[in-house]
Coordinates of C-alpha atoms in Angstrom, one line a residue:
X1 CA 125.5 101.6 106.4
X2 CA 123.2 104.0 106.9
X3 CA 124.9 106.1 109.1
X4 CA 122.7 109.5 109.1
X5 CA 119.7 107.2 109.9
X6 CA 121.5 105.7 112.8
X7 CA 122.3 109.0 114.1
X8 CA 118.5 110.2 113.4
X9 CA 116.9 107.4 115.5
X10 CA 119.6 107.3 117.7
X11 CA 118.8 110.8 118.9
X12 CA 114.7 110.3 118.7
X13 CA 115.3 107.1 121.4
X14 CA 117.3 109.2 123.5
X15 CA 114.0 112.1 123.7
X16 CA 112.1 108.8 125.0
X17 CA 113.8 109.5 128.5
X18 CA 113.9 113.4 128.2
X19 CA 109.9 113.4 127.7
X20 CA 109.7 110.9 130.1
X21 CA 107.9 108.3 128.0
X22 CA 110.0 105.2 129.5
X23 CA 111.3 104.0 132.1
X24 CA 114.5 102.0 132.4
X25 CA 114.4 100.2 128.6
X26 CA 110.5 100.6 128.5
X27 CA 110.6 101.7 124.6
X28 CA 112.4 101.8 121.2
X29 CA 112.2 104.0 117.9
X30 CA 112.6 103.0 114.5
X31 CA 112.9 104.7 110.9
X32 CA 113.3 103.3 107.3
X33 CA 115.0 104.1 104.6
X34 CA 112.5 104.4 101.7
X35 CA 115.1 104.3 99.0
X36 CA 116.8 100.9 100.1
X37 CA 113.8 99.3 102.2
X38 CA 115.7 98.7 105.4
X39 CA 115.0 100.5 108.3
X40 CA 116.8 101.2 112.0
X41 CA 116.0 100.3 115.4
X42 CA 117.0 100.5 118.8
X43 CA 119.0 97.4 120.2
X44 CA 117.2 94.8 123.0
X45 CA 117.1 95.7 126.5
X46 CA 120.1 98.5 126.4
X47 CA 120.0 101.2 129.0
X48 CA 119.7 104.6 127.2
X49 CA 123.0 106.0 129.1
X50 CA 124.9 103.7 127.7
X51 CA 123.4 103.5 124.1
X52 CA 125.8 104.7 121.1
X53 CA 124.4 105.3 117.4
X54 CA 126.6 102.5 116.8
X55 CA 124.7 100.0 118.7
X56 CA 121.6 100.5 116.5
X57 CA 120.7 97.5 114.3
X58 CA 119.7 97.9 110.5
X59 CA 117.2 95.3 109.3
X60 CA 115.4 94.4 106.0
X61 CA 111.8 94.0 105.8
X62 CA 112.0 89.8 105.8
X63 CA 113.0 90.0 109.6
X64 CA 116.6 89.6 108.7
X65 CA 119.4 91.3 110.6
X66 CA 121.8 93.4 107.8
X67 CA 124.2 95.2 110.6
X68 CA 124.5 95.3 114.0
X69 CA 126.5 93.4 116.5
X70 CA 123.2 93.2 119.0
X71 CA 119.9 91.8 118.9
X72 CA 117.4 94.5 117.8
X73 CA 114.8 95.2 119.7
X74 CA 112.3 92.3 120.9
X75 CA 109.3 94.8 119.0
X76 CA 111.1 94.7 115.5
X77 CA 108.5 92.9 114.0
X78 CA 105.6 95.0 115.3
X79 CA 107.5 97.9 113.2
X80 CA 108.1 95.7 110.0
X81 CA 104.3 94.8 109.6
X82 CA 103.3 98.8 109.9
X83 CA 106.3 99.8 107.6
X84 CA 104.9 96.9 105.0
X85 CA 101.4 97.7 105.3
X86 CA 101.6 101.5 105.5
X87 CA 104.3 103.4 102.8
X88 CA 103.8 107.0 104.6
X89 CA 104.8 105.6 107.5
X90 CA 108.4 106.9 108.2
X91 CA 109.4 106.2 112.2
X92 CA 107.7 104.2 115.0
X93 CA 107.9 104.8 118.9
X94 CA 106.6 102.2 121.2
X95 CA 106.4 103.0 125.1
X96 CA 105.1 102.3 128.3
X97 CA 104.1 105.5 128.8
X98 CA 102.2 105.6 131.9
X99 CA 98.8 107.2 131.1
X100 CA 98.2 106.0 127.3
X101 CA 99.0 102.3 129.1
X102 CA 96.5 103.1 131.7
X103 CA 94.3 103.5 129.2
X104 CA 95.4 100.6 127.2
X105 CA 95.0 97.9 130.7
X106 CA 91.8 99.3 131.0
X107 CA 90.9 98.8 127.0
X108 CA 89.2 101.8 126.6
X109 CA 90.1 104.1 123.5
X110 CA 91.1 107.2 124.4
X111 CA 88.3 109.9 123.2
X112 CA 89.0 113.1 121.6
X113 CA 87.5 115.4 124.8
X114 CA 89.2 118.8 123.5
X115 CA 91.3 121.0 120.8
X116 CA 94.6 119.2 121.8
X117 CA 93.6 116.2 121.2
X118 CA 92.2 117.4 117.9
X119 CA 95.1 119.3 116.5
X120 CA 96.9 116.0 115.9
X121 CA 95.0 113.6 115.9
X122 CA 91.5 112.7 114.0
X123 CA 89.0 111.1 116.0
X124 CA 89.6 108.8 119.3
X125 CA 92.9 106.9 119.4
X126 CA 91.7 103.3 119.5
X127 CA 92.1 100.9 121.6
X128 CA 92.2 97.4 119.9
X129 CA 91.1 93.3 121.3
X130 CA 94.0 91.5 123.3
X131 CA 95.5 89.2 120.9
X132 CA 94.2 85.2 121.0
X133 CA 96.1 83.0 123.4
X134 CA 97.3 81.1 119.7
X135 CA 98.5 84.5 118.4
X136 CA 100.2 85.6 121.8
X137 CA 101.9 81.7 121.2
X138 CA 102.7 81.4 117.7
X139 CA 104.6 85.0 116.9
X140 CA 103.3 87.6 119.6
X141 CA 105.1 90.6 118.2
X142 CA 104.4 90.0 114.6
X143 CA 101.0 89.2 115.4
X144 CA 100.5 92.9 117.5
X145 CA 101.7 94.0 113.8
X146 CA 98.9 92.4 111.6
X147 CA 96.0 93.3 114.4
X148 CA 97.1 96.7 114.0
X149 CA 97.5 97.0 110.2
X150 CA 94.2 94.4 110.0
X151 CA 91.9 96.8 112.3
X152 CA 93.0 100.2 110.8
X153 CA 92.0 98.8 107.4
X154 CA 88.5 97.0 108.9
X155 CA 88.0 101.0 110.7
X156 CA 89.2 102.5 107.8
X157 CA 91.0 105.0 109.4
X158 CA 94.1 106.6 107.7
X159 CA 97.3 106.2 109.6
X160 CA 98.8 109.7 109.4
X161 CA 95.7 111.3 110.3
X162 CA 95.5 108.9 113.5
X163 CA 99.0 108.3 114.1
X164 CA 99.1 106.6 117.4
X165 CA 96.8 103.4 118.6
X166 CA 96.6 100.9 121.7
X167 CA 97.4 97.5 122.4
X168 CA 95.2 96.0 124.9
X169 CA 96.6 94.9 128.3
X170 CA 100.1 96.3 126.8
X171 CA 100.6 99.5 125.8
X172 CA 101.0 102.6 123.0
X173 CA 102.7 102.5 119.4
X174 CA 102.8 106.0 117.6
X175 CA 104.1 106.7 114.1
X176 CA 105.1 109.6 112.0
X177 CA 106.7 110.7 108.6
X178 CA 110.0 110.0 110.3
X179 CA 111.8 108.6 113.5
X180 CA 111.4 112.8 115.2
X181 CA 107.9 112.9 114.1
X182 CA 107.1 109.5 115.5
X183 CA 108.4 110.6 118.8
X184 CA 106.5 114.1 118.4
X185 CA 103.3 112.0 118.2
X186 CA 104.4 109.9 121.3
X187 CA 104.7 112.9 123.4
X188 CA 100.8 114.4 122.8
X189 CA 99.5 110.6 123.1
X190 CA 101.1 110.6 126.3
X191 CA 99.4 114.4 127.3
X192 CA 96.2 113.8 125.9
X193 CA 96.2 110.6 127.6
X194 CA 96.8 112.4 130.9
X195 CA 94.1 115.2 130.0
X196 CA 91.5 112.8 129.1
X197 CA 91.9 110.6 132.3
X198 CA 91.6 114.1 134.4
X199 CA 88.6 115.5 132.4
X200 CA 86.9 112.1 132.9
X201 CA 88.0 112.8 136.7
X202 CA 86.5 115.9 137.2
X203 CA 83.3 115.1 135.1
X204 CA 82.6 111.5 134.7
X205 CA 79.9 112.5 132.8
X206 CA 81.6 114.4 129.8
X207 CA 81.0 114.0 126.0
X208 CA 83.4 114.1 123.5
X209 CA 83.7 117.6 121.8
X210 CA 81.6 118.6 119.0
X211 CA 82.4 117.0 115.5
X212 CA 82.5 120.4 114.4
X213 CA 85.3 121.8 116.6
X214 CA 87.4 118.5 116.0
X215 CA 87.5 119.5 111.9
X216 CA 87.9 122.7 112.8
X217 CA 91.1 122.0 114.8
X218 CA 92.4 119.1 113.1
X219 CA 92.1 120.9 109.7
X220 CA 93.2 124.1 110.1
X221 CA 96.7 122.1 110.7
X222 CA 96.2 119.1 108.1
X223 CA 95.4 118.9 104.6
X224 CA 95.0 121.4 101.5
X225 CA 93.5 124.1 103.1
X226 CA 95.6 124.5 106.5
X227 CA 96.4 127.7 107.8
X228 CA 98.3 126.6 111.3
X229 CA 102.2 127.7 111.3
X230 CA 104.2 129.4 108.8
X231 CA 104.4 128.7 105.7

């Protein structure tokens, strides 16, 4: 069952480790199939050097298990609330990545200080309340999912514009049109995590960039009238 999608995610959760956004298990991808409404994630605590494409678990979007002889990963839940609230969403990364959690400990959102920052993503990449000793209780990981989904509604931000958010006191969660995307999105949390943290360094008394030069990078790459790439 869904044995192209396996492979796919498969292959993003093995860049994890080659980007160095985890360490030991520290992480897992996902993807869903549009078409059929399941989607694939990495198994539970499985070192990476021994994962196959055949360990990864295929779930539906009530929670249940469909195929898999191993537990799926203990954030599976976190990833069916943003796949049911959010359509365009195709793939999710979580990490531990070790600048974007440094940010996330100290709940601060990550402001947009420069171009790189704005090429991908619009705006500062949030960082969101702790969950409520009850929520952390009653169903911790699905609960991370409805703060998420609840607080990019209440900020009206759009998800593919700001594909990436923080958990307080735990860590990053990045998303993309699919499982390569996600991971894509992962990767320039993590650097503009690091960039932001240095430029705050150097000059603790920087501003974020102009308004101005955000739209001018994040457009020129986004939206009707972008002119980054080929076509």
């Amino acid at each position: 069952m869904l044995e192209d999608l396996k492979q796919k995610v498969y292959e993003a959760n093995m860049l994890l480790p080659k980007y160095g956004l985890v360490t030991f298990t520290w992480g897992n991808v996902s993807a869903i199939d549009t078409e059929s409404g399941l989607f694939v994630i990495k198994p539970s605590g499985v070192d990476y050097e021994k994962m196959t494409p055949a360990d990864m678990v295929v779930m539906d979007l009530q929670g249940n298990k469909v195929e898999g002889d191993l537990r799926p990963s203990s954030d599976t839940p976190t990833h069916l609330e943003l796949y049911k609230a959010f359509p365009e969403i195709g793939g999710i990364v979580h990490t531990h990545s070790s600048y974007a959690t440094s940010w996330a400990q100290a709940g601060r959102s990550i402001p947009c200080y420069g171009t790189t920052h704005a090429d991908y993503i619009y705006g500062e990449v949030p960082c969101l309340r702790c969950l409520t000793k009850e929520e952390i209780d009653e169903a911790y990981e699905e609960n991370t999912g409805h703060l998420i989904v609840n607080e990019f509604q209440r900020m009206n931000k759009e998800v593919m514009a700001v594909p990436a958010v923080l958990c307080k006191n735990h860590g990053p969660f990045a998303w993309g049109k699919d499982a390569m995307d996600a991971v894509h999105n992962a990767v320039v949390l993590e650097e503009v995590a690091k960039m932001a943290y240095r430029t705050e360094t150097i000059n603790p008394k920087v501003a974020p960039a102009p308004q101005e030069l955000q739209d001018k990078h994040y457009y020129r790459k986004h939206g009707a009238n972008a002119y980054y790439g080929q076509n």
